[in-house]
Every structure is written in C-alpha cells, then in structure tokens.
mmCIF file of C-alpha atoms in Angstrom:
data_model
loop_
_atom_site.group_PDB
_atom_site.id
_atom_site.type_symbol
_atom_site.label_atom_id
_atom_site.label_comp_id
_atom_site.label_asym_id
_atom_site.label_seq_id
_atom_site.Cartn_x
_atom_site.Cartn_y
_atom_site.Cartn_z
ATOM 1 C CA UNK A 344 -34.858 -136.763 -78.110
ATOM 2 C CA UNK A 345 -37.120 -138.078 -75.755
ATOM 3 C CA UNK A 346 -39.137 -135.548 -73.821
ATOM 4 C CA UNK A 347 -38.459 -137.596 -70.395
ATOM 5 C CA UNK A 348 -35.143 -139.903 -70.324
ATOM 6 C CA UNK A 349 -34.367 -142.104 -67.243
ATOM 7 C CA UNK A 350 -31.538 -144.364 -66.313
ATOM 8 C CA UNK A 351 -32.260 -147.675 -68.465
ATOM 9 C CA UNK A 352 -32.006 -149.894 -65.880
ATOM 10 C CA UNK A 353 -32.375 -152.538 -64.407
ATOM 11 C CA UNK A 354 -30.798 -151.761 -61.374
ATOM 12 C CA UNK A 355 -29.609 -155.331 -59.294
ATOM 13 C CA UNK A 356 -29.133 -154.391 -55.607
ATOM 14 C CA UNK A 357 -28.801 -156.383 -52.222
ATOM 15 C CA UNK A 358 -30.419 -155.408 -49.359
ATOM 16 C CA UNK A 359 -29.520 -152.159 -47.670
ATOM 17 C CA UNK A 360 -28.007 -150.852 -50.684
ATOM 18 C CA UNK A 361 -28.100 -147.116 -51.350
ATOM 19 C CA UNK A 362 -29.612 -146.467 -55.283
ATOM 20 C CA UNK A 363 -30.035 -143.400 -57.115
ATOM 21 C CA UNK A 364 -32.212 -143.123 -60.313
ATOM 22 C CA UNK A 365 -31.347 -140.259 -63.324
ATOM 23 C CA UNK A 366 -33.970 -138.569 -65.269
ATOM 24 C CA UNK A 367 -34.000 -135.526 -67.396
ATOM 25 C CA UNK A 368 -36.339 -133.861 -69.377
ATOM 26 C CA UNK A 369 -36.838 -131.469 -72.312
ATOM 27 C CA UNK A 370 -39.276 -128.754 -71.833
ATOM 28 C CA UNK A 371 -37.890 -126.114 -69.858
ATOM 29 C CA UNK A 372 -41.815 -124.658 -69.051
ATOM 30 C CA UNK A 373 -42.577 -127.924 -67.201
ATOM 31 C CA UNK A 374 -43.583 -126.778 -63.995
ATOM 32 C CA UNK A 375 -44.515 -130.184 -61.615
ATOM 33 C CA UNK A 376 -42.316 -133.375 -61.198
ATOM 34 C CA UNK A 377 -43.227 -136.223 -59.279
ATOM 35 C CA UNK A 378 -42.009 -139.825 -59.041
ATOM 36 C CA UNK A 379 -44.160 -142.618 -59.317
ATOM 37 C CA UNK A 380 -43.716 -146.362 -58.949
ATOM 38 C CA UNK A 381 -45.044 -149.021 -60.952
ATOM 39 C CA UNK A 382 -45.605 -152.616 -59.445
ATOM 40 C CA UNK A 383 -45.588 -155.440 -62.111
ATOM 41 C CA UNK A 384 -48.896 -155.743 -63.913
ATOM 42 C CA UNK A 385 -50.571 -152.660 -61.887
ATOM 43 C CA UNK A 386 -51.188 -149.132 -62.039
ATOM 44 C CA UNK A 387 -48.809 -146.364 -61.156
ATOM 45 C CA UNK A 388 -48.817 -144.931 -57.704
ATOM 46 C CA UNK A 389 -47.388 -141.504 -56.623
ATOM 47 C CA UNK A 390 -44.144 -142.154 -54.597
ATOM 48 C CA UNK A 391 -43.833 -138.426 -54.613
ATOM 49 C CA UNK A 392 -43.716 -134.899 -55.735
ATOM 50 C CA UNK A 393 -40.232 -133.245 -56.371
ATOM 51 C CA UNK A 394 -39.499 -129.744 -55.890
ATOM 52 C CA UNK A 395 -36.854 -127.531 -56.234
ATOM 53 C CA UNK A 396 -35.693 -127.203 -52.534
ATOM 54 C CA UNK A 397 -35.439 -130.871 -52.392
ATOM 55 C CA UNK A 398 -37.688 -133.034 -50.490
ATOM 56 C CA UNK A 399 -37.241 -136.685 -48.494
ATOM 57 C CA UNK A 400 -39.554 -138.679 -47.188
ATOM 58 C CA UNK A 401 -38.358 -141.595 -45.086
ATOM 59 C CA UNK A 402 -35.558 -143.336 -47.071
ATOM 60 C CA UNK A 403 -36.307 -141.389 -50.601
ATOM 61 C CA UNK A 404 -35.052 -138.205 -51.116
ATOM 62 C CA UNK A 405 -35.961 -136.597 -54.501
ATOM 63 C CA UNK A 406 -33.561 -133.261 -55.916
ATOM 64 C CA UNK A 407 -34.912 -131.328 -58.872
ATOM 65 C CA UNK A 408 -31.914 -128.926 -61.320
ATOM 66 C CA UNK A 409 -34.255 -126.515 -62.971
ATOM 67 C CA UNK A 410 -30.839 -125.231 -64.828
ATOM 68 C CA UNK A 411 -30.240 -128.269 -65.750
ATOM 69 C CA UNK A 412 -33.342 -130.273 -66.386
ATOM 70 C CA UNK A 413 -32.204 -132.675 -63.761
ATOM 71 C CA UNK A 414 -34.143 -135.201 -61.688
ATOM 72 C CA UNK A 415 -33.251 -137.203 -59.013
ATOM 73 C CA UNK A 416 -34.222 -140.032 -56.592
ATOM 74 C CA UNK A 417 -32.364 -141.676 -54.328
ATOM 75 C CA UNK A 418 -33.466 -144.323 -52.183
ATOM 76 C CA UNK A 419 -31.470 -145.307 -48.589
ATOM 77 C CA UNK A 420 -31.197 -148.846 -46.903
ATOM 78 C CA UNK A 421 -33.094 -150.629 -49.514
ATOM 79 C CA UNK A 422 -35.851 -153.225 -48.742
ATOM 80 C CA UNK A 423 -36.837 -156.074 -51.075
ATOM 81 C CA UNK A 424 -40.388 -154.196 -50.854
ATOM 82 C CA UNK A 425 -38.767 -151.689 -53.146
ATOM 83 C CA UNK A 426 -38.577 -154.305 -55.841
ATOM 84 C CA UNK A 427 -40.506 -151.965 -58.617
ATOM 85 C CA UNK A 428 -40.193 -149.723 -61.685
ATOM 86 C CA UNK A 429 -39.612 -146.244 -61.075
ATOM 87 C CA UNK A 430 -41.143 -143.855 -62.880
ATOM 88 C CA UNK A 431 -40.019 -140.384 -63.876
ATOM 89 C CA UNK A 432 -43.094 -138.037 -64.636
ATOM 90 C CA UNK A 433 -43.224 -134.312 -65.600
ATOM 91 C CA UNK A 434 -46.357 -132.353 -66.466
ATOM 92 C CA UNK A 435 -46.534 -131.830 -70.014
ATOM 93 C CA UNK A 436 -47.481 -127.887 -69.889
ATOM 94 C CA UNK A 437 -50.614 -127.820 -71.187
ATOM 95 C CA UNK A 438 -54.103 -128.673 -69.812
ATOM 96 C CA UNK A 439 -52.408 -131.026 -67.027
ATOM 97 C CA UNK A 440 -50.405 -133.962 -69.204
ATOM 98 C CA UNK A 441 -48.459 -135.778 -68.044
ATOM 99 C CA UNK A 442 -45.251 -137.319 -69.432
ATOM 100 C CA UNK A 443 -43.695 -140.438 -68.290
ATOM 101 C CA UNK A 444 -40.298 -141.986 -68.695
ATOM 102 C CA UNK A 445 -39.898 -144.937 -69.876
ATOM 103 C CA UNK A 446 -39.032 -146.382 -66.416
ATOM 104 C CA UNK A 447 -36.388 -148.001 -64.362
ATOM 105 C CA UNK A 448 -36.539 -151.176 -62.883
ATOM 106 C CA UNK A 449 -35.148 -151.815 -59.360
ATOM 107 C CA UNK A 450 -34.665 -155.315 -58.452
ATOM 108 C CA UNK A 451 -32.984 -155.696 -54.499
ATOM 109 C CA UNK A 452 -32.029 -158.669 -53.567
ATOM 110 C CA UNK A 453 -31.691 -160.751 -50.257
ATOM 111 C CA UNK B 569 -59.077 -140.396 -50.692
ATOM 112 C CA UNK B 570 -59.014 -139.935 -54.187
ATOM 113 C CA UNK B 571 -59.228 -142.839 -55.503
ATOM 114 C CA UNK B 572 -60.130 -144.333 -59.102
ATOM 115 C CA UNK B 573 -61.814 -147.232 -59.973
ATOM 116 C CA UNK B 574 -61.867 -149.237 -63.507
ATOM 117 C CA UNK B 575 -64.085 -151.274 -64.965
ATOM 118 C CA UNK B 576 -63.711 -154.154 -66.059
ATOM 119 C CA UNK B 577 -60.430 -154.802 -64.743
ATOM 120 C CA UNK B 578 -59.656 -157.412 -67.626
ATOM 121 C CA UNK B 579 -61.320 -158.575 -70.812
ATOM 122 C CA UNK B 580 -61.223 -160.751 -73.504
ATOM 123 C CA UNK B 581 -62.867 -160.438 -76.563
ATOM 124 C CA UNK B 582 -62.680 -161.150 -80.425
ATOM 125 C CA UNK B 583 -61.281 -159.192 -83.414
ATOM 126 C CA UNK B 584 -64.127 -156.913 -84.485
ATOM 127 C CA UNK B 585 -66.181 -156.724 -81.567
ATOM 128 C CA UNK B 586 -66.478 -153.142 -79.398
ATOM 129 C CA UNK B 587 -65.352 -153.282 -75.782
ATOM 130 C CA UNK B 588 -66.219 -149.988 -73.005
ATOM 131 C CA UNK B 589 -64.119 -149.459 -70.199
ATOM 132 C CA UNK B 590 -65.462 -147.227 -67.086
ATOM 133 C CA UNK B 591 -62.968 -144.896 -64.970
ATOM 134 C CA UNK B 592 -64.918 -143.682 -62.148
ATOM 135 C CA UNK B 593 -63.719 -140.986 -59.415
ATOM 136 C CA UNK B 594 -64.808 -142.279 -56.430
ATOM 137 C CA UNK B 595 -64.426 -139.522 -53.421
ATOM 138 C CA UNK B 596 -63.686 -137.027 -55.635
ATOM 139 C CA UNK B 597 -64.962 -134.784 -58.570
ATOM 140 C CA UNK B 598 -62.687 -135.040 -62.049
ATOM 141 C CA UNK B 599 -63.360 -132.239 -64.384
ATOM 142 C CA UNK B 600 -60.289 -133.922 -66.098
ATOM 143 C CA UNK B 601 -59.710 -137.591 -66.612
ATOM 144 C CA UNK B 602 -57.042 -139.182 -69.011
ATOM 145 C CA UNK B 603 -56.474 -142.498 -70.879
ATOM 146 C CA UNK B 604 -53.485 -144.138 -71.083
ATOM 147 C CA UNK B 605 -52.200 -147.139 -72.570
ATOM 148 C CA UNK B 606 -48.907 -149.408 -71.847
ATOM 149 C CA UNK B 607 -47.265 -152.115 -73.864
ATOM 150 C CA UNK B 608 -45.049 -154.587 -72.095
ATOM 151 C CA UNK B 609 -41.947 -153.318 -70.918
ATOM 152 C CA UNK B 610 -43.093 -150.080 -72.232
ATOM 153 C CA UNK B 611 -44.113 -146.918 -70.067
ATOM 154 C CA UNK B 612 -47.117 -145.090 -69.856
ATOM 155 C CA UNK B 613 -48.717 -143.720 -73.511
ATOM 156 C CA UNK B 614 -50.943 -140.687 -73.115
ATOM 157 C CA UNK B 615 -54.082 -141.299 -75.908
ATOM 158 C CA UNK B 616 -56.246 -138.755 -74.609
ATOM 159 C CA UNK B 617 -57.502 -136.004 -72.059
ATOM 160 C CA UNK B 618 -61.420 -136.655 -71.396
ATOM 161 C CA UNK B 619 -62.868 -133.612 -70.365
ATOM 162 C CA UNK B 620 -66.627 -133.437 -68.716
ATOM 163 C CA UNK B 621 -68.970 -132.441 -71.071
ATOM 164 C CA UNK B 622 -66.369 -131.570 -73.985
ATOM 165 C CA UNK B 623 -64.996 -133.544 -76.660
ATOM 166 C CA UNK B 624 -61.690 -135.292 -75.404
ATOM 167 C CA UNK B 625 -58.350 -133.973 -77.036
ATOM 168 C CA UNK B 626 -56.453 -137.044 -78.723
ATOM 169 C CA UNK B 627 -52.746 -137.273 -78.587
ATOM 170 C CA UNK B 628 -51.411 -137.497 -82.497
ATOM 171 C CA UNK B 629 -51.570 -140.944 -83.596
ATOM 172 C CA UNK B 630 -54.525 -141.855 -81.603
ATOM 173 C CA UNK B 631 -57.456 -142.394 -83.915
ATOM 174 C CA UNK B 632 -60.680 -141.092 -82.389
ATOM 175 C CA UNK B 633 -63.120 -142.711 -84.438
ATOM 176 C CA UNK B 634 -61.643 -146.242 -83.016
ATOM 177 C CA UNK B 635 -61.111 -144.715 -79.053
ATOM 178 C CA UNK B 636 -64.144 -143.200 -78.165
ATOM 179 C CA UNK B 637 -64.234 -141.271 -75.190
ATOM 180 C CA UNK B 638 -67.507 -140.281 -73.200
ATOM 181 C CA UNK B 639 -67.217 -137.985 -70.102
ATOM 182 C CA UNK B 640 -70.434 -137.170 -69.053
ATOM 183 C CA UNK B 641 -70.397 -136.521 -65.564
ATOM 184 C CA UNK B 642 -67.664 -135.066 -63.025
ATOM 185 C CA UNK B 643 -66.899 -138.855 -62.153
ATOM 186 C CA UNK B 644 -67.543 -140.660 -64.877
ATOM 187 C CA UNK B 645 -65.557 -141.206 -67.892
ATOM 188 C CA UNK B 646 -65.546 -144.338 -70.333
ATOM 189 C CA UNK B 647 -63.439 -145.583 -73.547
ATOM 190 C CA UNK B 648 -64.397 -147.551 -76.225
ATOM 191 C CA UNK B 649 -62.586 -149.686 -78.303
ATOM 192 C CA UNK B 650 -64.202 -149.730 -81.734
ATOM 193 C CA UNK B 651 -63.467 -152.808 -84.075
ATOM 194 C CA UNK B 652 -60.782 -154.472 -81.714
ATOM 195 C CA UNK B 653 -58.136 -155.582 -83.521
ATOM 196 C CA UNK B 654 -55.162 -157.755 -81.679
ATOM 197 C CA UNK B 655 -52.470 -155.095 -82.098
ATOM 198 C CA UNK B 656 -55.122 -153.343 -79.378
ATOM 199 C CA UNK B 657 -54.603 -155.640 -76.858
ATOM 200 C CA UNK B 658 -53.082 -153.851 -74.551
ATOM 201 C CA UNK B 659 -53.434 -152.303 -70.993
ATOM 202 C CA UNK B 660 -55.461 -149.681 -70.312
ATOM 203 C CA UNK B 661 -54.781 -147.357 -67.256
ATOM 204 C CA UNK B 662 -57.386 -144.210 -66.864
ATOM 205 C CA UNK B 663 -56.384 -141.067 -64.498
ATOM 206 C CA UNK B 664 -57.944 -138.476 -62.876
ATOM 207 C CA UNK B 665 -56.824 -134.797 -61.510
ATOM 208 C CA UNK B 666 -58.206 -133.490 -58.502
ATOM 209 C CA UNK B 667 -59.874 -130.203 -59.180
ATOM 210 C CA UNK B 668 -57.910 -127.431 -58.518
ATOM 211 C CA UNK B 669 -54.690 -129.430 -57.688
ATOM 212 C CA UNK B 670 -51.189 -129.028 -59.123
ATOM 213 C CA UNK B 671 -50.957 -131.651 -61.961
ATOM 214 C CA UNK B 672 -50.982 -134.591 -59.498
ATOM 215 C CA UNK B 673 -53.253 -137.409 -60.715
ATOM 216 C CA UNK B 674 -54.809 -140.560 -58.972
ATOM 217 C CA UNK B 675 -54.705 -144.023 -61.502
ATOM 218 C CA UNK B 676 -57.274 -146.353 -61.712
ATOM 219 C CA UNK B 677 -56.207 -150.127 -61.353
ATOM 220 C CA UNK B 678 -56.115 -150.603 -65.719
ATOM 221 C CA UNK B 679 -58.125 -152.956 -67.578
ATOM 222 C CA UNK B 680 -55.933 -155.320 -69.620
ATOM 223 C CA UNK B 681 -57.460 -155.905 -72.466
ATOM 224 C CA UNK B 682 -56.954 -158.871 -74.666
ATOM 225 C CA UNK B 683 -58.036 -159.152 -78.259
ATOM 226 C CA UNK B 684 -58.212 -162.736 -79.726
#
C-alpha cells in the first residue's frame, strides 16, 4: 500500500464547477498535511496546510479525518487558472520528510 | 520570503560526465534541505535529507556514492551526479525547511537534467 494515495485523476471540469480531490494516508503518527500544487514542468508550491478543524481559504477548503486517515480538498467556482496537479503531502515522521502522492490532475475547461 | 533558488535550472550533458546542482536559501537559514527527484507523470521521489555540516541520510535505493550531497553552510546545499547515465535524466527539485517551522518546506524551481 502506498503510504499517500490520491484520487487518480484526471479530473475534466468546465468553468465554475465545484471539485473535490481524495487522499489518504498510512501512518497514523503523521502529524502535518498540506496541499500543494504542481504547474506543468515546475516546482511544487504550497496551496496550503490542512488541519484538523478544517480550514478554507478563498474558494479551497481543505478537511483532515485523523480517525480515518482522510484528506480532503475541495475547490469552489473553478477558474481555468486552476488548471494544475494537486498534490497530497504528509510529513513522513521523522526528521521533517515529506511524502507526496502521486498527484491529481485538474484540467477546467471554458 | 523564503524562497529557494536552483542552479542550473537545466542541463545537458553526456553519459559519464559529473554534473553539480546548487539549492540555495535565499532569505532564510536551512539547517535542513532535501533532494528530490520526479519522472514524468510521476510525483515527487524523496533521495535524500542534506543536513548542514552532517552527512545527508539517503532514502533506500538511492546510491550515495553516485548522489553526492554537500551542505556546507545554513544556505547552501549542492548534488552531484556522479557518472551520469541516461536513466538519470531526470528532474531535480531541492527543498528547504524553515528553522523551527512545522514541516512546511519552500521548493526551489528544479534543474532538469538531461543525460545524452
């Protein structure tokens, strides 16, 4: 089993759609969650942290299940600039790793 | 703030040769940087945590006599691929954690690396 599992994607959406991404993850000690997005061809960038209270930020609203090693995004009314591959992270334990899903790609359409 | 640069950000090289790649913190001080690598259409591979003035901790299946990793200042960490082969081509993305944050790490831009 893969330590972090998302959605496989890719996700085909018009405009103003509402899309949620799935990950889970195997190490119950993991302690920090975050989702990061991955433009074609570049680096990663922190979209942003997830904690267990739940947490939005504009259109994205990220939910973490502790019980049920559970993590979710879901993004509102979305934009062709959220064309990207979304990536679900969780720290690996020890000395700061982190560990990446194998991404899912959002395409949104006009 | 925080942000990480990389040097080169792409290069070309033949099958043998050696090829160093810089990840500097710019703003900030990195007692901990990390080196990652991604195949197309794959995610993010951890290789190995670069820690200043220690030797870096290789993931398994990561040989460290081919990836050699220098971190010899709070900003400054470099890999070197040893003997590039094709099957390294491949690009590289370096991190680094903010000292004394909560696991959150800044990425350089990657160096894509291509081995003829």
């Amino acid at each position: 089993r893969k330590e972090v599992e998302q959605d496989p994607g890719p996700f085909n959406v018009p405009e103003g759609a509402t899309v949620a991404f799935n990950c889970t993850y195997s190490n119950s000690a993991s302690q920090s969650f975050f989702w990061y997005r991955q433009d074609c061809r570049k680096e990663p960038k922190l979209l942003m942290s997830v904690y267990s209270s739940g947490n939005e930020d504009g259109r994205f609203t990220a939910q973490l299940n502790r019980a049920s090693q559970y993590i979710s995004l879901l993004i509102r009314d979305s934009k062709l600039s959220d064309s990207a591959t979304y990536l679900c992270v969780v720290n690996g334990g020890q000395g700061g790793k982190l560990i990446f899903g194998q991404g899912t790609e959002l395409s949104v359409k006009p | 703030g925080a942000v990480v640069s990389q040097h080169p950000s792409r290069v070309i090289c033949k099958s043998g040769t050696s090829v160093k790649i810089e990840c500097r913190s710019l703003d900030f001080q990195a007692t901990t940087m990390f080196w990652y690598r991604q195949f197309p259409k794959q995610s993010l591979m951890l290789m190995a945590t670069s820690n200043e003035g220690s030797k870096a901790t290789y993931e398994q299946g990561v040989e460290k006599d081919k990836f050699l990793i220098n971190h010899a200042s709070l900003t400054l960490s470099t890999l070197t691929v040893t003997s590039a082969h094709p099957e390294d081509s491949s690009f590289y993305i370096c991190s680094a954690r903010v000292q004394g944050s909560s696991y959150e790490q800044y990425f350089g831009p990657g160096t894509r690396l291509t081995v003829t």
